[in-house]
PDB file of N, CA and C in Angstrom:
ATOM      1  N   MET A   1     -50.747  70.225 -15.268  1.00  0.00           N
ATOM      2  CA  MET A   1     -51.863  69.635 -14.551  1.00  0.00           C
ATOM      3  C   MET A   1     -51.392  68.539 -13.605  1.00  0.00           C
ATOM      4  N   ALA A   2     -50.475  67.708 -14.055  1.00  0.00           N
ATOM      5  CA  ALA A   2     -49.980  66.613 -13.221  1.00  0.00           C
ATOM      6  C   ALA A   2     -49.173  67.143 -12.037  1.00  0.00           C
ATOM      7  N   ASP A   3     -48.604  68.337 -12.189  1.00  0.00           N
ATOM      8  CA  ASP A   3     -47.837  68.929 -11.092  1.00  0.00           C
ATOM      9  C   ASP A   3     -48.728  69.307  -9.908  1.00  0.00           C
ATOM     10  N   LEU A   4     -50.002  69.484 -10.128  1.00  0.00           N
ATOM     11  CA  LEU A   4     -50.914  69.883  -9.071  1.00  0.00           C
ATOM     12  C   LEU A   4     -51.605  68.704  -8.399  1.00  0.00           C
ATOM     13  N   LEU A   5     -51.449  67.516  -8.943  1.00  0.00           N
ATOM     14  CA  LEU A   5     -52.155  66.349  -8.416  1.00  0.00           C
ATOM     15  C   LEU A   5     -51.726  66.001  -6.992  1.00  0.00           C
ATOM     16  N   ILE A   6     -50.454  65.909  -6.732  1.00  0.00           N
ATOM     17  CA  ILE A   6     -49.971  65.559  -5.394  1.00  0.00           C
ATOM     18  C   ILE A   6     -50.270  66.659  -4.378  1.00  0.00           C
ATOM     19  N   PRO A   7     -49.996  67.937  -4.676  1.00  0.00           N
ATOM     20  CA  PRO A   7     -50.376  68.972  -3.706  1.00  0.00           C
ATOM     21  C   PRO A   7     -51.891  69.016  -3.441  1.00  0.00           C
ATOM     22  N   ALA A   8     -52.706  68.759  -4.456  1.00  0.00           N
ATOM     23  CA  ALA A   8     -54.157  68.742  -4.262  1.00  0.00           C
ATOM     24  C   ALA A   8     -54.565  67.577  -3.365  1.00  0.00           C
ATOM     25  N   PHE A   9     -53.945  66.429  -3.565  1.00  0.00           N
ATOM     26  CA  PHE A   9     -54.211  65.257  -2.726  1.00  0.00           C
ATOM     27  C   PHE A   9     -53.861  65.556  -1.272  1.00  0.00           C
ATOM     28  N   LEU A  10     -52.700  66.136  -1.037  1.00  0.00           N
ATOM     29  CA  LEU A  10     -52.260  66.454   0.318  1.00  0.00           C
ATOM     30  C   LEU A  10     -53.115  67.549   0.955  1.00  0.00           C
ATOM     31  N   ALA A  11     -53.492  68.548   0.176  1.00  0.00           N
ATOM     32  CA  ALA A  11     -54.336  69.617   0.715  1.00  0.00           C
ATOM     33  C   ALA A  11     -55.716  69.083   1.084  1.00  0.00           C
ATOM     34  N   THR A  12     -56.242  68.198   0.261  1.00  0.00           N
ATOM     35  CA  THR A  12     -57.530  67.572   0.574  1.00  0.00           C
ATOM     36  C   THR A  12     -57.430  66.775   1.858  1.00  0.00           C
ATOM     37  N   GLY A  13     -56.358  66.023   2.020  1.00  0.00           N
ATOM     38  CA  GLY A  13     -56.154  65.247   3.238  1.00  0.00           C
ATOM     39  C   GLY A  13     -55.998  66.126   4.458  1.00  0.00           C
ATOM     40  N   LEU A  14     -55.299  67.228   4.320  1.00  0.00           N
ATOM     41  CA  LEU A  14     -55.131  68.169   5.429  1.00  0.00           C
ATOM     42  C   LEU A  14     -56.479  68.730   5.872  1.00  0.00           C
ATOM     43  N   LEU A  15     -57.284  69.160   4.923  1.00  0.00           N
ATOM     44  CA  LEU A  15     -58.615  69.682   5.245  1.00  0.00           C
ATOM     45  C   LEU A  15     -59.512  68.602   5.824  1.00  0.00           C
ATOM     46  N   PHE A  16     -59.414  67.398   5.297  1.00  0.00           N
ATOM     47  CA  PHE A  16     -60.182  66.269   5.826  1.00  0.00           C
ATOM     48  C   PHE A  16     -59.808  66.000   7.277  1.00  0.00           C
ATOM     49  N   GLY A  17     -58.526  66.010   7.587  1.00  0.00           N
ATOM     50  CA  GLY A  17     -58.065  65.780   8.954  1.00  0.00           C
ATOM     51  C   GLY A  17     -58.541  66.856   9.909  1.00  0.00           C
ATOM     52  N   LEU A  18     -58.476  68.100   9.486  1.00  0.00           N
ATOM     53  CA  LEU A  18     -58.955  69.191  10.334  1.00  0.00           C
ATOM     54  C   LEU A  18     -60.465  69.113  10.557  1.00  0.00           C
ATOM     55  N   ALA A  19     -61.191  68.717   9.537  1.00  0.00           N
ATOM     56  CA  ALA A  19     -62.653  68.659   9.633  1.00  0.00           C
ATOM     57  C   ALA A  19     -63.147  67.470  10.447  1.00  0.00           C
ATOM     58  N   THR A  20     -62.386  66.391  10.504  1.00  0.00           N
ATOM     59  CA  THR A  20     -62.880  65.168  11.149  1.00  0.00           C
ATOM     60  C   THR A  20     -62.273  64.901  12.517  1.00  0.00           C
ATOM     61  N   TYR A  21     -61.436  65.777  13.020  1.00  0.00           N
ATOM     62  CA  TYR A  21     -60.751  65.510  14.288  1.00  0.00           C
ATOM     63  C   TYR A  21     -61.724  65.231  15.429  1.00  0.00           C
ATOM     64  N   ARG A  22     -62.758  66.001  15.552  1.00  0.00           N
ATOM     65  CA  ARG A  22     -63.723  65.811  16.647  1.00  0.00           C
ATOM     66  C   ARG A  22     -64.619  64.598  16.431  1.00  0.00           C
ATOM     67  N   HIS A  23     -64.549  63.965  15.279  1.00  0.00           N
ATOM     68  CA  HIS A  23     -65.384  62.799  14.975  1.00  0.00           C
ATOM     69  C   HIS A  23     -64.541  61.537  14.817  1.00  0.00           C
ATOM     70  N   ARG A  24     -63.402  61.499  15.503  1.00  0.00           N
ATOM     71  CA  ARG A  24     -62.510  60.338  15.383  1.00  0.00           C
ATOM     72  C   ARG A  24     -63.160  59.044  15.825  1.00  0.00           C
ATOM     73  N   HIS A  25     -64.173  59.123  16.666  1.00  0.00           N
ATOM     74  CA  HIS A  25     -64.845  57.918  17.134  1.00  0.00           C
ATOM     75  C   HIS A  25     -65.494  57.157  15.972  1.00  0.00           C
ATOM     76  N   LEU A  26     -65.838  57.837  14.886  1.00  0.00           N
ATOM     77  CA  LEU A  26     -66.400  57.166  13.722  1.00  0.00           C
ATOM     78  C   LEU A  26     -65.349  56.357  12.966  1.00  0.00           C
ATOM     79  N   PHE A  27     -64.096  56.654  13.209  1.00  0.00           N
ATOM     80  CA  PHE A  27     -62.999  55.972  12.540  1.00  0.00           C
ATOM     81  C   PHE A  27     -62.374  54.902  13.422  1.00  0.00           C
ATOM     82  N   GLY A  28     -62.980  54.650  14.573  1.00  0.00           N
ATOM     83  CA  GLY A  28     -62.437  53.678  15.518  1.00  0.00           C
ATOM     84  C   GLY A  28     -61.275  54.246  16.313  1.00  0.00           C
ATOM     85  N   GLU A  29     -61.137  55.563  16.344  1.00  0.00           N
ATOM     86  CA  GLU A  29     -60.037  56.228  17.045  1.00  0.00           C
ATOM     87  C   GLU A  29     -60.598  57.252  18.004  1.00  0.00           C
ATOM     88  N   GLY A  30     -59.826  57.584  18.996  1.00  0.00           N
ATOM     89  CA  GLY A  30     -60.180  58.681  19.879  1.00  0.00           C
ATOM     90  C   GLY A  30     -61.319  58.379  20.832  1.00  0.00           C
ATOM     91  N   PRO A  31     -61.689  59.369  21.612  1.00  0.00           N
ATOM     92  CA  PRO A  31     -62.741  59.183  22.610  1.00  0.00           C
ATOM     93  C   PRO A  31     -64.110  59.080  21.943  1.00  0.00           C
ATOM     94  N   PRO A  32     -65.033  58.307  22.529  1.00  0.00           N
ATOM     95  CA  PRO A  32     -66.362  58.187  21.940  1.00  0.00           C
ATOM     96  C   PRO A  32     -67.192  59.458  22.069  1.00  0.00           C
ATOM     97  N   ASP A  33     -66.802  60.345  22.973  1.00  0.00           N
ATOM     98  CA  ASP A  33     -67.528  61.590  23.187  1.00  0.00           C
ATOM     99  C   ASP A  33     -66.775  62.735  22.511  1.00  0.00           C
ATOM    100  N   PRO A  34     -67.332  63.345  21.454  1.00  0.00           N
ATOM    101  CA  PRO A  34     -66.631  64.436  20.767  1.00  0.00           C
ATOM    102  C   PRO A  34     -66.293  65.620  21.662  1.00  0.00           C
ATOM    103  N   ALA A  35     -67.001  65.783  22.775  1.00  0.00           N
ATOM    104  CA  ALA A  35     -66.717  66.905  23.675  1.00  0.00           C
ATOM    105  C   ALA A  35     -65.339  66.779  24.322  1.00  0.00           C
ATOM    106  N   HIS A  36     -64.816  65.563  24.431  1.00  0.00           N
ATOM    107  CA  HIS A  36     -63.505  65.334  25.039  1.00  0.00           C
ATOM    108  C   HIS A  36     -62.407  65.119  23.989  1.00  0.00           C
ATOM    109  N   ALA A  37     -62.650  65.496  22.765  1.00  0.00           N
ATOM    110  CA  ALA A  37     -61.716  65.221  21.677  1.00  0.00           C
ATOM    111  C   ALA A  37     -60.412  66.004  21.789  1.00  0.00           C
ATOM    112  N   ASP A  38     -60.412  67.158  22.419  1.00  0.00           N
ATOM    113  CA  ASP A  38     -59.208  67.988  22.472  1.00  0.00           C
ATOM    114  C   ASP A  38     -58.302  67.684  23.658  1.00  0.00           C
ATOM    115  N   LEU A  39     -58.620  66.696  24.465  1.00  0.00           N
ATOM    116  CA  LEU A  39     -57.829  66.410  25.651  1.00  0.00           C
ATOM    117  C   LEU A  39     -56.576  65.580  25.366  1.00  0.00           C
ATOM    118  N   ALA A  40     -56.466  65.009  24.187  1.00  0.00           N
ATOM    119  CA  ALA A  40     -55.353  64.115  23.870  1.00  0.00           C
ATOM    120  C   ALA A  40     -54.108  64.906  23.465  1.00  0.00           C
ATOM    121  N   ASP A  41     -52.941  64.371  23.845  1.00  0.00           N
ATOM    122  CA  ASP A  41     -51.660  64.959  23.467  1.00  0.00           C
ATOM    123  C   ASP A  41     -50.850  63.944  22.672  1.00  0.00           C
ATOM    124  N   GLY A  42     -49.748  64.398  22.109  1.00  0.00           N
ATOM    125  CA  GLY A  42     -48.808  63.498  21.453  1.00  0.00           C
ATOM    126  C   GLY A  42     -49.415  62.756  20.276  1.00  0.00           C
ATOM    127  N   LEU A  43     -49.216  61.447  20.254  1.00  0.00           N
ATOM    128  CA  LEU A  43     -49.677  60.651  19.128  1.00  0.00           C
ATOM    129  C   LEU A  43     -51.185  60.488  19.089  1.00  0.00           C
ATOM    130  N   LYS A  44     -51.873  60.910  20.120  1.00  0.00           N
ATOM    131  CA  LYS A  44     -53.331  60.839  20.111  1.00  0.00           C
ATOM    132  C   LYS A  44     -53.948  62.201  19.813  1.00  0.00           C
ATOM    133  N   GLY A  45     -53.129  63.207  19.596  1.00  0.00           N
ATOM    134  CA  GLY A  45     -53.615  64.568  19.450  1.00  0.00           C
ATOM    135  C   GLY A  45     -53.930  64.971  18.028  1.00  0.00           C
ATOM    136  N   ARG A  46     -54.302  66.229  17.900  1.00  0.00           N
ATOM    137  CA  ARG A  46     -54.727  66.796  16.620  1.00  0.00           C
ATOM    138  C   ARG A  46     -53.628  66.729  15.557  1.00  0.00           C
ATOM    139  N   THR A  47     -52.388  67.007  15.944  1.00  0.00           N
ATOM    140  CA  THR A  47     -51.294  67.018  14.959  1.00  0.00           C
ATOM    141  C   THR A  47     -51.134  65.662  14.299  1.00  0.00           C
ATOM    142  N   PHE A  48     -51.110  64.611  15.105  1.00  0.00           N
ATOM    143  CA  PHE A  48     -50.959  63.272  14.532  1.00  0.00           C
ATOM    144  C   PHE A  48     -52.149  62.921  13.652  1.00  0.00           C
ATOM    145  N   TRP A  49     -53.355  63.266  14.091  1.00  0.00           N
ATOM    146  CA  TRP A  49     -54.551  62.957  13.305  1.00  0.00           C
ATOM    147  C   TRP A  49     -54.502  63.652  11.943  1.00  0.00           C
ATOM    148  N   VAL A  50     -54.108  64.910  11.924  1.00  0.00           N
ATOM    149  CA  VAL A  50     -54.051  65.656  10.662  1.00  0.00           C
ATOM    150  C   VAL A  50     -52.972  65.084   9.746  1.00  0.00           C
ATOM    151  N   VAL A  51     -51.820  64.732  10.299  1.00  0.00           N
ATOM    152  CA  VAL A  51     -50.754  64.138   9.478  1.00  0.00           C
ATOM    153  C   VAL A  51     -51.208  62.797   8.915  1.00  0.00           C
ATOM    154  N   LEU A  52     -51.837  61.988   9.736  1.00  0.00           N
ATOM    155  CA  LEU A  52     -52.326  60.685   9.282  1.00  0.00           C
ATOM    156  C   LEU A  52     -53.338  60.854   8.156  1.00  0.00           C
ATOM    157  N   CYS A  53     -54.274  61.757   8.342  1.00  0.00           N
ATOM    158  CA  CYS A  53     -55.297  61.977   7.314  1.00  0.00           C
ATOM    159  C   CYS A  53     -54.734  62.614   6.053  1.00  0.00           C
ATOM    160  N   THR A  54     -53.697  63.413   6.192  1.00  0.00           N
ATOM    161  CA  THR A  54     -53.096  64.039   5.011  1.00  0.00           C
ATOM    162  C   THR A  54     -52.633  62.996   4.010  1.00  0.00           C
ATOM    163  N   PHE A  55     -52.072  61.913   4.508  1.00  0.00           N
ATOM    164  CA  PHE A  55     -51.538  60.885   3.609  1.00  0.00           C
ATOM    165  C   PHE A  55     -52.511  59.737   3.351  1.00  0.00           C
ATOM    166  N   LEU A  56     -53.444  59.489   4.262  1.00  0.00           N
ATOM    167  CA  LEU A  56     -54.314  58.323   4.138  1.00  0.00           C
ATOM    168  C   LEU A  56     -55.798  58.683   4.081  1.00  0.00           C
ATOM    169  N   TRP A  57     -56.139  59.888   3.648  1.00  0.00           N
ATOM    170  CA  TRP A  57     -57.531  60.304   3.703  1.00  0.00           C
ATOM    171  C   TRP A  57     -58.489  59.430   2.903  1.00  0.00           C
ATOM    172  N   PRO A  58     -58.125  58.838   1.772  1.00  0.00           N
ATOM    173  CA  PRO A  58     -59.101  57.972   1.086  1.00  0.00           C
ATOM    174  C   PRO A  58     -59.479  56.749   1.943  1.00  0.00           C
ATOM    175  N   LEU A  59     -58.493  56.166   2.615  1.00  0.00           N
ATOM    176  CA  LEU A  59     -58.779  55.025   3.489  1.00  0.00           C
ATOM    177  C   LEU A  59     -59.572  55.467   4.713  1.00  0.00           C
ATOM    178  N   GLN A  60     -59.237  56.616   5.253  1.00  0.00           N
ATOM    179  CA  GLN A  60     -59.961  57.145   6.403  1.00  0.00           C
ATOM    180  C   GLN A  60     -61.413  57.457   6.025  1.00  0.00           C
ATOM    181  N   LEU A  61     -61.632  57.945   4.837  1.00  0.00           N
ATOM    182  CA  LEU A  61     -62.984  58.243   4.378  1.00  0.00           C
ATOM    183  C   LEU A  61     -63.835  56.976   4.339  1.00  0.00           C
ATOM    184  N   VAL A  62     -63.303  55.912   3.792  1.00  0.00           N
ATOM    185  CA  VAL A  62     -64.031  54.632   3.738  1.00  0.00           C
ATOM    186  C   VAL A  62     -64.289  54.114   5.156  1.00  0.00           C
ATOM    187  N   GLY A  63     -63.277  54.183   6.014  1.00  0.00           N
ATOM    188  CA  GLY A  63     -63.442  53.738   7.393  1.00  0.00           C
ATOM    189  C   GLY A  63     -64.452  54.581   8.154  1.00  0.00           C
ATOM    190  N   GLY A  64     -64.468  55.869   7.909  1.00  0.00           N
ATOM    191  CA  GLY A  64     -65.421  56.754   8.560  1.00  0.00           C
ATOM    192  C   GLY A  64     -66.850  56.512   8.104  1.00  0.00           C
ATOM    193  N   LEU A  65     -67.026  56.240   6.832  1.00  0.00           N
ATOM    194  CA  LEU A  65     -68.361  55.919   6.334  1.00  0.00           C
ATOM    195  C   LEU A  65     -68.876  54.624   6.958  1.00  0.00           C
ATOM    196  N   HIS A  66     -67.994  53.648   7.089  1.00  0.00           N
ATOM    197  CA  HIS A  66     -68.368  52.394   7.741  1.00  0.00           C
ATOM    198  C   HIS A  66     -68.717  52.631   9.212  1.00  0.00           C
ATOM    199  N   GLY A  67     -67.928  53.438   9.902  1.00  0.00           N
ATOM    200  CA  GLY A  67     -68.205  53.758  11.298  1.00  0.00           C
ATOM    201  C   GLY A  67     -69.527  54.488  11.462  1.00  0.00           C
ATOM    202  N   LEU A  68     -69.817  55.408  10.570  1.00  0.00           N
ATOM    203  CA  LEU A  68     -71.084  56.132  10.603  1.00  0.00           C
ATOM    204  C   LEU A  68     -72.246  55.170  10.389  1.00  0.00           C
ATOM    205  N   TRP A  69     -72.100  54.259   9.453  1.00  0.00           N
ATOM    206  CA  TRP A  69     -73.138  53.261   9.198  1.00  0.00           C
ATOM    207  C   TRP A  69     -73.360  52.392  10.432  1.00  0.00           C
ATOM    208  N   ARG A  70     -72.268  51.982  11.099  1.00  0.00           N
ATOM    209  CA  ARG A  70     -72.368  51.168  12.314  1.00  0.00           C
ATOM    210  C   ARG A  70     -73.098  51.898  13.429  1.00  0.00           C
ATOM    211  N   VAL A  71     -72.765  53.169  13.626  1.00  0.00           N
ATOM    212  CA  VAL A  71     -73.407  53.962  14.677  1.00  0.00           C
ATOM    213  C   VAL A  71     -74.893  54.125  14.396  1.00  0.00           C
ATOM    214  N   ARG A  72     -75.233  54.420  13.175  1.00  0.00           N
ATOM    215  CA  ARG A  72     -76.652  54.604  12.822  1.00  0.00           C
ATOM    216  C   ARG A  72     -77.423  53.291  12.922  1.00  0.00           C
ATOM    217  N   ALA A  73     -76.802  52.172  12.552  1.00  0.00           N
ATOM    218  CA  ALA A  73     -77.460  50.873  12.681  1.00  0.00           C
ATOM    219  C   ALA A  73     -77.686  50.520  14.147  1.00  0.00           C
ATOM    220  N   ALA A  74     -76.740  50.857  14.996  1.00  0.00           N
ATOM    221  CA  ALA A  74     -76.896  50.580  16.426  1.00  0.00           C
ATOM    222  C   ALA A  74     -77.996  51.429  17.043  1.00  0.00           C
ATOM    223  N   ARG A  75     -78.150  52.644  16.582  1.00  0.00           N
ATOM    224  CA  ARG A  75     -79.215  53.517  17.104  1.00  0.00           C
ATOM    225  C   ARG A  75     -80.603  53.018  16.704  1.00  0.00           C
ATOM    226  N   ARG A  76     -80.712  52.376  15.537  1.00  0.00           N
ATOM    227  CA  ARG A  76     -81.999  51.888  15.090  1.00  0.00           C
ATOM    228  C   ARG A  76     -82.461  50.682  15.891  1.00  0.00           C
ATOM    229  N   HIS A  77     -81.504  49.927  16.428  1.00  0.00           N
ATOM    230  CA  HIS A  77     -81.868  48.693  17.166  1.00  0.00           C
ATOM    231  C   HIS A  77     -81.916  48.908  18.606  1.00  0.00           C
TER     232      HIS A  77
END
């Protein structure tokens, strides 16, 4: 069971990175318009985002929830 913990953590992060790439603006990263999310190359591109999320997805999740809360609060006012 313990042998699967690290691969499960990394696989979850990989899927999280792939799922959230177009919503990087909620994490304080990337363009504010999701329609322009695929225009970035290199360290601003999809590969870097997925690698970053693979290892840091719990922190990214908390940051994304905070960003979502900020966006929704701004829309209400």
